[in-house]
Amino acid sequence: MKFALWLLALFAVATAAALFGGDNSGVVSVFVAPHRLDVSINLAVLVILGFTLLMHLALLSLRALLRLPQAAREWRSRQRERSAVQALANGTAHFLAGRFTRTLRDAQLAVTQAQAYQHDPFDNLHDHSHDVPHPVLPLAHWLAAEANHALLNRAQRDAQLQSAVSASVGTACAGALREGLGLRSARFALDDRDPKGALRQLQQLSPGVRRRTAALRLQLRAARMGNSPAQALEVARSLAKHGAFSADTALSLRRSLSIDCLKQSQDPAQLMLAWKSLDSSEQAMPEVSAAAADRLRHVCTSHNLAQHTWQRTAQEWLLPPLTRWADLSPDQRLKLARVLPWAVEPGADSTVQTKRGDWLAQLEALQRIHPNDAALNFMAGMVFMDRQLWGKAQRALTQATQAAPALGDRDLSRQAWLALLSLAEQRGDTAGAQTALQRAATG
């Protein structure tokens, strides 16, 4: 299409020249004393046009000649910039491939070329186009820090990271670079097993950055490494709200951190505070309830406290999962079976005695629904023993020993046989006692 338009334009010019110049009888006289030169007007027009074109070409050539130093400097800068970018790309590829020595070499080359690009010693034209720092330089320093970190050169790593922070000042993406370098510095501290240092680095970031998923993950790791389960649990809740984990992973993480919070309690008061710090969904987890009751039993025993004063609290913790017994997994049932008998054993507190009666009715009702449940029969048998209901205890514990091997829990089976041993000794059943002792010894 363009060719056709140019061809039409050429025909138009040729037609105009033929119409207006072919029969032109005008003459142009040029007097140069004592001479006179007469030329046709067509020739004069052509000479004038040719001279104008020649002068235009001469001016263009002169300007190009004067721009040669600047063009040479720009070409040299572009070459250095391309070399720096290429070295950075090669270093990144080698870093991803795990070739850290080559990564360090390419990163150092990128640093050299980027510095030469920004500080040209032959810049005699005072062109300030390079006054804005190029982002390649801080990225090259960061890559060198990553390579030194992988090579365990911590001093060089920290120096390169600091150089990256300094080089990022004034760049177009200075804010993003500083935030990213702060996160990487915290990650390096965690890899060095320095959770306090990692938290210090994270605290230096802005509140908005600390709320990002990447920063929250680092805070979670630092809190867990620093043995601060309460802080880790708070961060895990935030991550769960952000959708950083799958539902199962978030549930498992919150469960384990909740149990860790409870295990750090050294007395009942601390345990109550830790329990109240959990939300309702965490308190409803059977593993958490069992861990709380077990920790309460442990601290009461270690401090020689009157355990019956805390049994009602343990009962309140254990009752919700017991009402959902059919929905519990075998492992959850075993955890409850190990601690529930202590919570309902006889005590001096009348409220515990009343509550114990409710527990007996609850266990008997569950036994009728799940007659072959080893964990349930074990709990019922131990409670019946505490209540001195020897016949019911004998039947429940016998059923527990028969079903316990299917669960693969040798500890529960051993405890059930030891309870049967005690019952046999009370009855004077020597043969039964010997059998129970042998089975308890073999697990």
mmCIF file of C-alpha atoms in Angstrom, residues 54-366:
data_model
loop_
_atom_site.group_PDB
_atom_site.id
_atom_site.type_symbol
_atom_site.label_atom_id
_atom_site.label_comp_id
_atom_site.label_asym_id
_atom_site.label_seq_id
_atom_site.Cartn_x
_atom_site.Cartn_y
_atom_site.Cartn_z
ATOM 1 C CA LEU A 54 23.855 19.859 -0.001
ATOM 2 C CA MET A 55 23.934 22.348 2.877
ATOM 3 C CA HIS A 56 21.412 20.263 4.810
ATOM 4 C CA LEU A 57 23.556 17.159 4.385
ATOM 5 C CA ALA A 58 26.627 19.088 5.438
ATOM 6 C CA LEU A 59 24.925 20.273 8.620
ATOM 7 C CA LEU A 60 23.786 16.738 9.426
ATOM 8 C CA SER A 61 27.293 15.428 8.913
ATOM 9 C CA LEU A 62 28.755 18.133 11.134
ATOM 10 C CA ARG A 63 26.264 17.404 13.911
ATOM 11 C CA ALA A 64 26.992 13.667 13.686
ATOM 12 C CA LEU A 65 30.707 14.417 13.858
ATOM 13 C CA LEU A 66 30.239 16.546 16.964
ATOM 14 C CA ARG A 67 28.118 13.800 18.598
ATOM 15 C CA LEU A 68 30.712 11.082 18.061
ATOM 16 C CA PRO A 69 32.171 11.292 21.621
ATOM 17 C CA GLN A 70 28.721 11.157 23.186
ATOM 18 C CA ALA A 71 27.650 8.292 20.928
ATOM 19 C CA ALA A 72 30.810 6.395 21.834
ATOM 20 C CA ARG A 73 30.127 6.908 25.561
ATOM 21 C CA GLU A 74 26.501 5.790 25.170
ATOM 22 C CA TRP A 75 27.591 2.687 23.277
ATOM 23 C CA ARG A 76 30.143 1.896 25.972
ATOM 24 C CA SER A 77 27.494 2.360 28.711
ATOM 25 C CA ARG A 78 25.014 0.141 26.891
ATOM 26 C CA GLN A 79 27.642 -2.547 26.567
ATOM 27 C CA ARG A 80 28.421 -2.373 30.285
ATOM 28 C CA GLU A 81 24.738 -2.427 31.164
ATOM 29 C CA ARG A 82 24.153 -5.453 28.937
ATOM 30 C CA SER A 83 27.188 -7.171 30.438
ATOM 31 C CA ALA A 84 25.923 -6.505 33.982
ATOM 32 C CA VAL A 85 22.437 -7.767 33.177
ATOM 33 C CA GLN A 86 23.826 -10.849 31.435
ATOM 34 C CA ALA A 87 26.127 -11.621 34.378
ATOM 35 C CA LEU A 88 23.206 -11.197 36.777
ATOM 36 C CA ALA A 89 21.048 -13.542 34.690
ATOM 37 C CA ASN A 90 23.828 -16.145 34.499
ATOM 38 C CA GLY A 91 24.413 -15.911 38.251
ATOM 39 C CA THR A 92 20.723 -16.363 38.968
ATOM 40 C CA ALA A 93 20.612 -19.441 36.735
ATOM 41 C CA HIS A 94 23.662 -20.908 38.485
ATOM 42 C CA PHE A 95 22.141 -20.126 41.893
ATOM 43 C CA LEU A 96 18.972 -21.985 40.989
ATOM 44 C CA ALA A 97 21.126 -24.876 39.797
ATOM 45 C CA GLY A 98 23.010 -24.976 43.107
ATOM 46 C CA ARG A 99 26.362 -23.898 41.613
ATOM 47 C CA PHE A 100 27.186 -21.322 44.252
ATOM 48 C CA THR A 101 30.848 -20.708 43.382
ATOM 49 C CA ARG A 102 29.899 -19.777 39.827
ATOM 50 C CA THR A 103 27.042 -17.722 41.208
ATOM 51 C CA LEU A 104 29.473 -15.723 43.314
ATOM 52 C CA ARG A 105 31.777 -15.180 40.339
ATOM 53 C CA ASP A 106 28.947 -13.960 38.104
ATOM 54 C CA ALA A 107 27.539 -11.761 40.866
ATOM 55 C CA GLN A 108 30.923 -10.098 41.384
ATOM 56 C CA LEU A 109 31.185 -9.516 37.626
ATOM 57 C CA ALA A 110 27.723 -7.977 37.635
ATOM 58 C CA VAL A 111 28.717 -5.689 40.512
ATOM 59 C CA THR A 112 31.847 -4.563 38.659
ATOM 60 C CA GLN A 113 30.017 -3.869 35.414
ATOM 61 C CA ALA A 114 27.119 -2.108 37.157
ATOM 62 C CA GLN A 115 29.507 0.146 39.076
ATOM 63 C CA ALA A 116 31.381 0.954 35.872
ATOM 64 C CA TYR A 117 28.072 1.736 34.194
ATOM 65 C CA GLN A 118 27.004 4.156 36.909
ATOM 66 C CA HIS A 119 30.425 5.802 37.385
ATOM 67 C CA ASP A 120 31.899 6.265 33.906
ATOM 68 C CA PRO A 121 35.377 7.838 34.303
ATOM 69 C CA PHE A 122 35.295 9.063 30.672
ATOM 70 C CA ASP A 123 32.066 10.995 31.079
ATOM 71 C CA ASN A 124 33.421 14.390 29.973
ATOM 72 C CA LEU A 125 30.110 15.638 28.606
ATOM 73 C CA HIS A 126 28.505 15.891 32.053
ATOM 74 C CA ASP A 127 25.516 13.779 31.063
ATOM 75 C CA HIS A 128 23.470 13.178 34.197
ATOM 76 C CA SER A 129 21.399 10.337 32.774
ATOM 77 C CA HIS A 130 23.187 7.885 35.106
ATOM 78 C CA ASP A 131 22.491 9.838 38.290
ATOM 79 C CA VAL A 132 19.582 7.477 39.079
ATOM 80 C CA PRO A 133 21.150 4.227 40.395
ATOM 81 C CA HIS A 134 20.518 1.142 38.307
ATOM 82 C CA PRO A 135 18.648 -1.679 40.118
ATOM 83 C CA VAL A 136 21.142 -4.215 38.748
ATOM 84 C CA LEU A 137 23.739 -3.167 41.332
ATOM 85 C CA PRO A 138 21.701 -3.929 44.505
ATOM 86 C CA LEU A 139 20.408 -7.120 42.913
ATOM 87 C CA ALA A 140 23.953 -8.197 42.125
ATOM 88 C CA HIS A 141 25.002 -7.535 45.731
ATOM 89 C CA TRP A 142 21.985 -9.535 46.918
ATOM 90 C CA LEU A 143 22.917 -12.456 44.674
ATOM 91 C CA ALA A 144 26.463 -12.359 46.021
ATOM 92 C CA ALA A 145 25.023 -12.417 49.563
ATOM 93 C CA GLU A 146 22.913 -15.459 48.689
ATOM 94 C CA ALA A 147 25.930 -17.267 47.266
ATOM 95 C CA ASN A 148 28.053 -16.458 50.322
ATOM 96 C CA HIS A 149 25.245 -17.629 52.575
ATOM 97 C CA ALA A 150 25.107 -20.940 50.746
ATOM 98 C CA LEU A 151 28.900 -21.207 51.043
ATOM 99 C CA LEU A 152 28.725 -20.358 54.792
ATOM 100 C CA ASN A 153 30.764 -17.160 54.359
ATOM 101 C CA ARG A 154 28.735 -15.203 56.886
ATOM 102 C CA ALA A 155 31.012 -12.153 57.099
ATOM 103 C CA GLN A 156 31.028 -11.706 53.323
ATOM 104 C CA ARG A 157 27.303 -12.368 53.234
ATOM 105 C CA ASP A 158 26.544 -9.600 55.720
ATOM 106 C CA ALA A 159 28.877 -7.182 53.914
ATOM 107 C CA GLN A 160 27.221 -7.876 50.562
ATOM 108 C CA LEU A 161 23.776 -7.516 52.075
ATOM 109 C CA GLN A 162 24.696 -4.158 53.572
ATOM 110 C CA SER A 163 26.106 -3.078 50.205
ATOM 111 C CA ALA A 164 22.820 -4.099 48.575
ATOM 112 C CA VAL A 165 20.886 -1.945 51.043
ATOM 113 C CA SER A 166 23.175 1.029 50.362
ATOM 114 C CA ALA A 167 23.020 0.553 46.596
ATOM 115 C CA SER A 168 19.223 0.388 46.624
ATOM 116 C CA VAL A 169 18.926 4.007 47.813
ATOM 117 C CA GLY A 170 17.573 6.173 45.027
ATOM 118 C CA THR A 171 16.563 3.379 42.688
ATOM 119 C CA ALA A 172 13.115 3.325 41.130
ATOM 120 C CA CYS A 173 12.145 0.330 43.275
ATOM 121 C CA ALA A 174 14.049 1.321 46.421
ATOM 122 C CA GLY A 175 11.140 0.570 48.777
ATOM 123 C CA ALA A 176 10.544 -2.913 47.451
ATOM 124 C CA LEU A 177 14.272 -3.671 47.503
ATOM 125 C CA ARG A 178 14.664 -2.587 51.132
ATOM 126 C CA GLU A 179 11.668 -4.657 52.185
ATOM 127 C CA GLY A 180 12.906 -7.706 50.322
ATOM 128 C CA LEU A 181 16.414 -7.383 51.688
ATOM 129 C CA GLY A 182 15.012 -7.065 55.205
ATOM 130 C CA LEU A 183 13.076 -10.296 54.757
ATOM 131 C CA ARG A 184 16.147 -12.059 53.366
ATOM 132 C CA SER A 185 18.218 -10.829 56.304
ATOM 133 C CA ALA A 186 15.668 -12.339 58.695
ATOM 134 C CA ARG A 187 15.773 -15.572 56.728
ATOM 135 C CA PHE A 188 19.560 -15.659 56.977
ATOM 136 C CA ALA A 189 19.333 -15.195 60.760
ATOM 137 C CA LEU A 190 16.916 -18.112 60.992
ATOM 138 C CA ASP A 191 19.252 -20.297 58.951
ATOM 139 C CA ASP A 192 21.970 -19.330 61.448
ATOM 140 C CA ARG A 193 19.713 -20.516 64.301
ATOM 141 C CA ASP A 194 19.348 -16.974 65.605
ATOM 142 C CA PRO A 195 15.600 -16.418 66.187
ATOM 143 C CA LYS A 196 16.147 -13.257 68.223
ATOM 144 C CA GLY A 197 18.160 -11.725 65.417
ATOM 145 C CA ALA A 198 15.471 -12.678 62.924
ATOM 146 C CA LEU A 199 12.781 -11.037 65.045
ATOM 147 C CA ARG A 200 14.913 -7.886 65.337
ATOM 148 C CA GLN A 201 15.202 -7.732 61.564
ATOM 149 C CA LEU A 202 11.455 -8.191 61.173
ATOM 150 C CA GLN A 203 10.718 -5.485 63.756
ATOM 151 C CA GLN A 204 12.690 -3.016 61.643
ATOM 152 C CA LEU A 205 10.220 -3.467 58.800
ATOM 153 C CA SER A 206 7.081 -1.393 58.509
ATOM 154 C CA PRO A 207 3.840 -2.735 60.045
ATOM 155 C CA GLY A 208 2.386 -3.325 56.601
ATOM 156 C CA VAL A 209 5.316 -5.514 55.586
ATOM 157 C CA ARG A 210 5.163 -7.474 58.854
ATOM 158 C CA ARG A 211 1.562 -8.396 58.072
ATOM 159 C CA ARG A 212 2.466 -10.004 54.759
ATOM 160 C CA THR A 213 2.361 -13.770 54.442
ATOM 161 C CA ALA A 214 6.106 -14.069 53.797
ATOM 162 C CA ALA A 215 6.927 -12.064 56.928
ATOM 163 C CA LEU A 216 4.386 -13.984 59.006
ATOM 164 C CA ARG A 217 5.945 -17.272 57.944
ATOM 165 C CA LEU A 218 9.328 -16.018 59.127
ATOM 166 C CA GLN A 219 7.814 -14.834 62.413
ATOM 167 C CA LEU A 220 6.220 -18.244 62.916
ATOM 168 C CA ARG A 221 9.499 -20.014 62.300
ATOM 169 C CA ALA A 222 11.389 -17.631 64.597
ATOM 170 C CA ALA A 223 8.835 -18.005 67.381
ATOM 171 C CA ARG A 224 8.921 -21.787 67.189
ATOM 172 C CA MET A 225 12.701 -21.817 67.081
ATOM 173 C CA GLY A 226 12.830 -19.452 70.053
ATOM 174 C CA ASN A 227 10.494 -21.708 72.051
ATOM 175 C CA SER A 228 7.694 -19.121 72.174
ATOM 176 C CA PRO A 229 4.612 -21.198 71.365
ATOM 177 C CA ALA A 230 2.180 -18.476 72.470
ATOM 178 C CA GLN A 231 3.611 -16.022 69.953
ATOM 179 C CA ALA A 232 3.827 -18.745 67.322
ATOM 180 C CA LEU A 233 0.178 -19.639 67.892
ATOM 181 C CA GLU A 234 -0.890 -16.033 67.385
ATOM 182 C CA VAL A 235 1.055 -15.868 64.113
ATOM 183 C CA ALA A 236 -0.351 -19.223 63.010
ATOM 184 C CA ARG A 237 -3.874 -17.903 63.498
ATOM 185 C CA SER A 238 -3.061 -14.925 61.279
ATOM 186 C CA LEU A 239 -1.574 -17.193 58.629
ATOM 187 C CA ALA A 240 -4.660 -19.394 58.735
ATOM 188 C CA LYS A 241 -6.843 -16.323 58.149
ATOM 189 C CA HIS A 242 -4.639 -15.379 55.176
ATOM 190 C CA GLY A 243 -5.101 -18.860 53.717
ATOM 191 C CA ALA A 244 -1.369 -19.575 53.879
ATOM 192 C CA PHE A 245 -1.973 -23.228 54.817
ATOM 193 C CA SER A 246 -4.431 -25.865 53.854
ATOM 194 C CA ALA A 247 -7.236 -26.505 56.331
ATOM 195 C CA ASP A 248 -5.655 -29.729 57.620
ATOM 196 C CA THR A 249 -2.203 -28.159 57.957
ATOM 197 C CA ALA A 250 -3.560 -25.130 59.804
ATOM 198 C CA LEU A 251 -5.525 -27.373 62.165
ATOM 199 C CA SER A 252 -2.510 -29.572 62.892
ATOM 200 C CA LEU A 253 -0.245 -26.575 63.441
ATOM 201 C CA ARG A 254 -2.639 -24.825 65.808
ATOM 202 C CA ARG A 255 -3.171 -28.070 67.706
ATOM 203 C CA SER A 256 0.534 -28.708 68.236
ATOM 204 C CA LEU A 257 1.214 -25.085 69.224
ATOM 205 C CA SER A 258 -1.706 -25.099 71.649
ATOM 206 C CA ILE A 259 -0.309 -28.212 73.318
ATOM 207 C CA ASP A 260 3.142 -26.594 73.488
ATOM 208 C CA CYS A 261 1.625 -23.544 75.205
ATOM 209 C CA LEU A 262 0.036 -25.784 77.813
ATOM 210 C CA LYS A 263 3.216 -27.771 78.382
ATOM 211 C CA GLN A 264 5.148 -24.629 79.292
ATOM 212 C CA SER A 265 2.931 -24.020 82.328
ATOM 213 C CA GLN A 266 4.691 -24.684 85.640
ATOM 214 C CA ASP A 267 1.752 -24.333 88.021
ATOM 215 C CA PRO A 268 -2.053 -24.469 87.847
ATOM 216 C CA ALA A 269 -2.387 -20.680 87.639
ATOM 217 C CA GLN A 270 -0.160 -20.509 84.562
ATOM 218 C CA LEU A 271 -2.023 -23.442 83.084
ATOM 219 C CA MET A 272 -5.373 -21.696 83.549
ATOM 220 C CA LEU A 273 -4.014 -18.571 81.844
ATOM 221 C CA ALA A 274 -2.667 -20.649 78.973
ATOM 222 C CA TRP A 275 -6.010 -22.418 78.608
ATOM 223 C CA LYS A 276 -7.924 -19.135 78.559
ATOM 224 C CA SER A 277 -5.577 -17.785 75.872
ATOM 225 C CA LEU A 278 -6.797 -20.492 73.484
ATOM 226 C CA ASP A 279 -9.862 -19.809 71.390
ATOM 227 C CA SER A 280 -12.948 -22.008 71.534
ATOM 228 C CA SER A 281 -12.038 -24.054 68.457
ATOM 229 C CA GLU A 282 -8.636 -24.909 69.944
ATOM 230 C CA GLN A 283 -10.110 -25.778 73.335
ATOM 231 C CA ALA A 284 -12.560 -28.139 71.620
ATOM 232 C CA MET A 285 -9.765 -30.254 70.127
ATOM 233 C CA PRO A 286 -9.597 -33.604 71.971
ATOM 234 C CA GLU A 287 -5.797 -33.664 71.924
ATOM 235 C CA VAL A 288 -5.648 -30.191 73.463
ATOM 236 C CA SER A 289 -8.185 -31.069 76.175
ATOM 237 C CA ALA A 290 -6.312 -34.251 77.025
ATOM 238 C CA ALA A 291 -2.968 -32.419 77.081
ATOM 239 C CA ALA A 292 -4.380 -29.724 79.370
ATOM 240 C CA ALA A 293 -5.760 -32.298 81.818
ATOM 241 C CA ASP A 294 -2.542 -34.300 81.730
ATOM 242 C CA ARG A 295 -0.461 -31.168 82.382
ATOM 243 C CA LEU A 296 -2.758 -30.263 85.252
ATOM 244 C CA ARG A 297 -2.216 -33.687 86.773
ATOM 245 C CA HIS A 298 1.543 -33.326 86.350
ATOM 246 C CA VAL A 299 1.825 -29.886 87.994
ATOM 247 C CA CYS A 300 -0.458 -30.937 90.848
ATOM 248 C CA THR A 301 1.724 -33.970 91.475
ATOM 249 C CA SER A 302 5.017 -32.056 91.222
ATOM 250 C CA HIS A 303 3.816 -29.327 93.601
ATOM 251 C CA ASN A 304 2.141 -31.748 96.007
ATOM 252 C CA LEU A 305 -1.197 -30.007 95.596
ATOM 253 C CA ALA A 306 -4.529 -31.417 96.624
ATOM 254 C CA GLN A 307 -5.484 -32.873 93.278
ATOM 255 C CA HIS A 308 -9.176 -33.162 93.963
ATOM 256 C CA THR A 309 -9.476 -29.366 94.013
ATOM 257 C CA TRP A 310 -8.493 -29.325 90.328
ATOM 258 C CA GLN A 311 -10.378 -32.393 89.176
ATOM 259 C CA ARG A 312 -13.539 -30.492 88.395
ATOM 260 C CA THR A 313 -11.574 -28.171 86.094
ATOM 261 C CA ALA A 314 -10.120 -31.174 84.283
ATOM 262 C CA GLN A 315 -13.599 -32.684 83.993
ATOM 263 C CA GLU A 316 -14.920 -29.516 82.371
ATOM 264 C CA TRP A 317 -12.115 -29.708 79.830
ATOM 265 C CA LEU A 318 -12.664 -33.385 79.044
ATOM 266 C CA LEU A 319 -16.455 -33.484 78.903
ATOM 267 C CA PRO A 320 -16.911 -31.834 75.428
ATOM 268 C CA PRO A 321 -14.723 -34.365 73.537
ATOM 269 C CA LEU A 322 -16.316 -37.237 75.460
ATOM 270 C CA THR A 323 -19.760 -36.208 74.233
ATOM 271 C CA ARG A 324 -18.406 -36.512 70.671
ATOM 272 C CA TRP A 325 -16.846 -39.914 71.246
ATOM 273 C CA ALA A 326 -18.194 -41.446 68.036
ATOM 274 C CA ASP A 327 -16.461 -38.743 65.961
ATOM 275 C CA LEU A 328 -13.041 -39.208 67.578
ATOM 276 C CA SER A 329 -10.167 -41.091 65.990
ATOM 277 C CA PRO A 330 -8.553 -44.048 67.803
ATOM 278 C CA ASP A 331 -5.546 -41.916 68.713
ATOM 279 C CA GLN A 332 -7.755 -39.202 70.194
ATOM 280 C CA ARG A 333 -9.650 -41.795 72.220
ATOM 281 C CA LEU A 334 -6.409 -43.204 73.607
ATOM 282 C CA LYS A 335 -5.245 -39.751 74.708
ATOM 283 C CA LEU A 336 -8.487 -39.228 76.607
ATOM 284 C CA ALA A 337 -8.305 -42.729 78.097
ATOM 285 C CA ARG A 338 -4.911 -42.046 79.634
ATOM 286 C CA VAL A 339 -5.992 -38.952 81.580
ATOM 287 C CA LEU A 340 -9.716 -39.205 82.211
ATOM 288 C CA PRO A 341 -9.535 -41.770 85.061
ATOM 289 C CA TRP A 342 -7.472 -39.316 87.115
ATOM 290 C CA ALA A 343 -10.009 -36.538 86.531
ATOM 291 C CA VAL A 344 -12.920 -38.594 87.918
ATOM 292 C CA GLU A 345 -11.216 -40.512 90.709
ATOM 293 C CA PRO A 346 -12.674 -40.013 94.230
ATOM 294 C CA GLY A 347 -11.833 -36.780 96.007
ATOM 295 C CA ALA A 348 -12.735 -34.895 99.119
ATOM 296 C CA ASP A 349 -14.611 -32.175 97.225
ATOM 297 C CA SER A 350 -18.340 -32.863 97.206
ATOM 298 C CA THR A 351 -18.700 -31.176 93.832
ATOM 299 C CA VAL A 352 -16.222 -33.668 92.405
ATOM 300 C CA GLN A 353 -18.192 -36.522 93.923
ATOM 301 C CA THR A 354 -21.367 -35.262 92.267
ATOM 302 C CA LYS A 355 -19.586 -34.748 88.993
ATOM 303 C CA ARG A 356 -18.121 -38.237 89.256
ATOM 304 C CA GLY A 357 -21.611 -39.658 89.371
ATOM 305 C CA ASP A 358 -22.451 -37.877 86.128
ATOM 306 C CA TRP A 359 -19.292 -39.313 84.576
ATOM 307 C CA LEU A 360 -20.266 -42.846 85.579
ATOM 308 C CA ALA A 361 -23.608 -42.508 83.882
ATOM 309 C CA GLN A 362 -21.955 -41.028 80.807
ATOM 310 C CA LEU A 363 -19.418 -43.838 80.563
ATOM 311 C CA GLU A 364 -22.030 -46.563 81.038
ATOM 312 C CA ALA A 365 -24.148 -45.026 78.274
ATOM 313 C CA LEU A 366 -21.166 -44.913 75.940
#
